[in-house]
Amino acid sequence: MNQEPEFPFDQARKVTPEENQKFRAAISEQFGLELKKRGRPSKEEEEKYEPISIRLHPKILVWAKKEAEKQGIGYQTVINELLLAQIGRVDINLIGDRPIYPYVIGMNQAIDRYLDI
């Protein structure tokens, strides 16, 4: 049985953005349909987050992860919303469609109790 050799992907060149645009235009013209853009939608400059590295007490992380699980969101979102609320950039009673009251109002007491301070 004669098998065809596998395509050498490691030697293939990448398609340029200009070529990609031409391919999309050709498909649109030939088949009469627009290809949907793939990937995450772009954010406004003020909505972009800055990747950082920060050291937190392990108990804070455990608390944030528990709160995140209760709310059905990510623990980094919990930490970020708490910090934003503390500096007054967001309404501390509502972010998006969901209230953040349970872990913003009285957060100091909750964290203090959890950390046994």
PDB file of C-alpha atoms in Angstrom:
ATOM      1  CA  MET A   1       0.000   0.000   0.000  1.00  0.00           C
ATOM      2  CA  ASN A   2       1.503   3.293  -1.119  1.00  0.00           C
ATOM      3  CA  GLN A   3       0.914   6.058   1.441  1.00  0.00           C
ATOM      4  CA  GLU A   4       1.195   9.692   0.529  1.00  0.00           C
ATOM      5  CA  PRO A   5       3.779  11.512   2.611  1.00  0.00           C
ATOM      6  CA  GLU A   6       2.447  13.836   5.288  1.00  0.00           C
ATOM      7  CA  PHE A   7       2.419  17.544   4.455  1.00  0.00           C
ATOM      8  CA  PRO A   8       5.484  19.305   5.901  1.00  0.00           C
ATOM      9  CA  PHE A   9       3.652  21.924   7.968  1.00  0.00           C
ATOM     10  CA  ASP A  10       6.859  22.994   9.665  1.00  0.00           C
ATOM     11  CA  GLN A  11       8.220  24.113   6.287  1.00  0.00           C
ATOM     12  CA  ALA A  12       5.074  25.861   5.055  1.00  0.00           C
ATOM     13  CA  ARG A  13       4.990  29.650   5.082  1.00  0.00           C
ATOM     14  CA  LYS A  14       2.286  31.585   6.894  1.00  0.00           C
ATOM     15  CA  VAL A  15      -0.489  33.343   4.988  1.00  0.00           C
ATOM     16  CA  THR A  16      -0.116  37.123   5.143  1.00  0.00           C
ATOM     17  CA  PRO A  17      -3.024  39.329   6.265  1.00  0.00           C
ATOM     18  CA  GLU A  18      -3.233  40.717   2.723  1.00  0.00           C
ATOM     19  CA  GLU A  19      -3.557  37.213   1.268  1.00  0.00           C
ATOM     20  CA  ASN A  20      -6.164  36.348   3.850  1.00  0.00           C
ATOM     21  CA  GLN A  21      -8.171  39.425   2.864  1.00  0.00           C
ATOM     22  CA  LYS A  22      -7.963  38.400  -0.813  1.00  0.00           C
ATOM     23  CA  PHE A  23      -9.132  34.864   0.036  1.00  0.00           C
ATOM     24  CA  ARG A  24     -12.107  36.241   1.956  1.00  0.00           C
ATOM     25  CA  ALA A  25     -13.021  38.567  -0.913  1.00  0.00           C
ATOM     26  CA  ALA A  26     -12.776  35.710  -3.446  1.00  0.00           C
ATOM     27  CA  ILE A  27     -14.994  33.437  -1.333  1.00  0.00           C
ATOM     28  CA  SER A  28     -17.484  36.257  -0.840  1.00  0.00           C
ATOM     29  CA  GLU A  29     -17.560  36.999  -4.575  1.00  0.00           C
ATOM     30  CA  GLN A  30     -17.754  33.382  -5.739  1.00  0.00           C
ATOM     31  CA  PHE A  31     -20.227  32.023  -3.186  1.00  0.00           C
ATOM     32  CA  GLY A  32     -22.041  35.186  -2.142  1.00  0.00           C
ATOM     33  CA  LEU A  33     -21.429  34.822   1.569  1.00  0.00           C
ATOM     34  CA  GLU A  34     -19.405  36.713   4.133  1.00  0.00           C
ATOM     35  CA  LEU A  35     -17.118  34.733   6.394  1.00  0.00           C
ATOM     36  CA  LYS A  36     -17.542  35.462  10.078  1.00  0.00           C
ATOM     37  CA  LYS A  37     -14.565  36.819  11.970  1.00  0.00           C
ATOM     38  CA  ARG A  38     -13.152  34.306  14.381  1.00  0.00           C
ATOM     39  CA  GLY A  39     -11.724  34.793  17.832  1.00  0.00           C
ATOM     40  CA  ARG A  40     -12.481  37.063  20.734  1.00  0.00           C
ATOM     41  CA  PRO A  41     -13.967  40.468  19.893  1.00  0.00           C
ATOM     42  CA  SER A  42     -11.557  43.335  20.382  1.00  0.00           C
ATOM     43  CA  LYS A  43     -11.924  45.551  23.434  1.00  0.00           C
ATOM     44  CA  GLU A  44     -11.778  49.305  23.797  1.00  0.00           C
ATOM     45  CA  GLU A  45      -8.469  50.599  25.141  1.00  0.00           C
ATOM     46  CA  GLU A  46      -9.981  51.430  28.572  1.00  0.00           C
ATOM     47  CA  GLU A  47     -11.429  47.903  28.864  1.00  0.00           C
ATOM     48  CA  LYS A  48      -8.113  46.134  28.303  1.00  0.00           C
ATOM     49  CA  TYR A  49      -6.441  44.655  31.345  1.00  0.00           C
ATOM     50  CA  GLU A  50      -2.735  44.798  32.084  1.00  0.00           C
ATOM     51  CA  PRO A  51      -1.175  41.390  32.764  1.00  0.00           C
ATOM     52  CA  ILE A  52       0.789  41.490  36.023  1.00  0.00           C
ATOM     53  CA  SER A  53       2.281  39.184  38.589  1.00  0.00           C
ATOM     54  CA  ILE A  54       1.315  39.746  42.217  1.00  0.00           C
ATOM     55  CA  ARG A  55       1.922  37.861  45.437  1.00  0.00           C
ATOM     56  CA  LEU A  56      -1.148  37.369  47.608  1.00  0.00           C
ATOM     57  CA  HIS A  57      -1.624  35.578  50.888  1.00  0.00           C
ATOM     58  CA  PRO A  58      -2.885  32.037  50.225  1.00  0.00           C
ATOM     59  CA  LYS A  59      -5.946  32.651  52.430  1.00  0.00           C
ATOM     60  CA  ILE A  60      -6.954  35.583  50.208  1.00  0.00           C
ATOM     61  CA  LEU A  61      -6.800  33.320  47.155  1.00  0.00           C
ATOM     62  CA  VAL A  62      -8.865  30.630  48.876  1.00  0.00           C
ATOM     63  CA  TRP A  63     -11.454  33.244  49.851  1.00  0.00           C
ATOM     64  CA  ALA A  64     -11.564  34.764  46.354  1.00  0.00           C
ATOM     65  CA  LYS A  65     -11.955  31.341  44.744  1.00  0.00           C
ATOM     66  CA  LYS A  66     -14.806  30.425  47.110  1.00  0.00           C
ATOM     67  CA  GLU A  67     -16.561  33.724  46.375  1.00  0.00           C
ATOM     68  CA  ALA A  68     -16.002  33.214  42.655  1.00  0.00           C
ATOM     69  CA  GLU A  69     -17.542  29.755  42.807  1.00  0.00           C
ATOM     70  CA  LYS A  70     -20.594  31.131  44.643  1.00  0.00           C
ATOM     71  CA  GLN A  71     -21.044  33.826  41.986  1.00  0.00           C
ATOM     72  CA  GLY A  72     -20.183  31.586  39.033  1.00  0.00           C
ATOM     73  CA  ILE A  73     -17.331  33.829  37.873  1.00  0.00           C
ATOM     74  CA  GLY A  74     -13.525  33.699  37.887  1.00  0.00           C
ATOM     75  CA  TYR A  75     -11.562  34.432  41.045  1.00  0.00           C
ATOM     76  CA  GLN A  76      -9.490  37.070  39.257  1.00  0.00           C
ATOM     77  CA  THR A  77     -12.748  38.855  38.415  1.00  0.00           C
ATOM     78  CA  VAL A  78     -13.652  38.853  42.117  1.00  0.00           C
ATOM     79  CA  ILE A  79     -10.302  40.380  43.032  1.00  0.00           C
ATOM     80  CA  ASN A  80     -10.459  42.915  40.189  1.00  0.00           C
ATOM     81  CA  GLU A  81     -14.020  44.025  41.040  1.00  0.00           C
ATOM     82  CA  LEU A  82     -13.102  44.424  44.694  1.00  0.00           C
ATOM     83  CA  LEU A  83     -10.171  46.623  43.796  1.00  0.00           C
ATOM     84  CA  LEU A  84     -12.219  48.660  41.321  1.00  0.00           C
ATOM     85  CA  ALA A  85     -14.940  49.152  43.916  1.00  0.00           C
ATOM     86  CA  GLN A  86     -12.375  50.271  46.475  1.00  0.00           C
ATOM     87  CA  ILE A  87     -11.071  53.008  44.209  1.00  0.00           C
ATOM     88  CA  GLY A  88     -14.591  54.083  43.276  1.00  0.00           C
ATOM     89  CA  ARG A  89     -14.396  53.438  39.537  1.00  0.00           C
ATOM     90  CA  VAL A  90     -17.490  51.259  39.430  1.00  0.00           C
ATOM     91  CA  ASP A  91     -20.863  51.204  41.131  1.00  0.00           C
ATOM     92  CA  ILE A  92     -20.252  48.878  44.051  1.00  0.00           C
ATOM     93  CA  ASN A  93     -23.805  47.566  43.891  1.00  0.00           C
ATOM     94  CA  LEU A  94     -23.850  46.434  40.281  1.00  0.00           C
ATOM     95  CA  ILE A  95     -21.383  45.367  37.635  1.00  0.00           C
ATOM     96  CA  GLY A  96     -22.984  44.369  34.363  1.00  0.00           C
ATOM     97  CA  ASP A  97     -26.227  42.551  35.096  1.00  0.00           C
ATOM     98  CA  ARG A  98     -25.302  41.005  38.394  1.00  0.00           C
ATOM     99  CA  PRO A  99     -25.039  42.540  41.825  1.00  0.00           C
ATOM    100  CA  ILE A 100     -21.663  42.316  43.501  1.00  0.00           C
ATOM    101  CA  TYR A 101     -23.032  43.212  46.922  1.00  0.00           C
ATOM    102  CA  PRO A 102     -22.240  39.892  48.637  1.00  0.00           C
ATOM    103  CA  TYR A 103     -18.504  40.216  48.271  1.00  0.00           C
ATOM    104  CA  VAL A 104     -17.961  43.958  48.071  1.00  0.00           C
ATOM    105  CA  ILE A 105     -20.083  45.430  50.839  1.00  0.00           C
ATOM    106  CA  GLY A 106     -18.559  44.325  54.099  1.00  0.00           C
ATOM    107  CA  MET A 107     -15.657  42.658  52.349  1.00  0.00           C
ATOM    108  CA  ASN A 108     -13.234  43.810  54.998  1.00  0.00           C
ATOM    109  CA  GLN A 109     -15.219  42.056  57.701  1.00  0.00           C
ATOM    110  CA  ALA A 110     -15.515  38.888  55.616  1.00  0.00           C
ATOM    111  CA  ILE A 111     -11.805  38.807  54.851  1.00  0.00           C
ATOM    112  CA  ASP A 112     -10.909  39.653  58.459  1.00  0.00           C
ATOM    113  CA  ARG A 113     -13.124  36.823  59.729  1.00  0.00           C
ATOM    114  CA  TYR A 114     -11.634  34.406  57.208  1.00  0.00           C
ATOM    115  CA  LEU A 115      -8.079  35.408  58.053  1.00  0.00           C
ATOM    116  CA  ASP A 116      -8.849  35.383  61.795  1.00  0.00           C
ATOM    117  CA  ILE A 117      -7.567  38.938  62.175  1.00  0.00           C
TER     118      ILE A 117
END
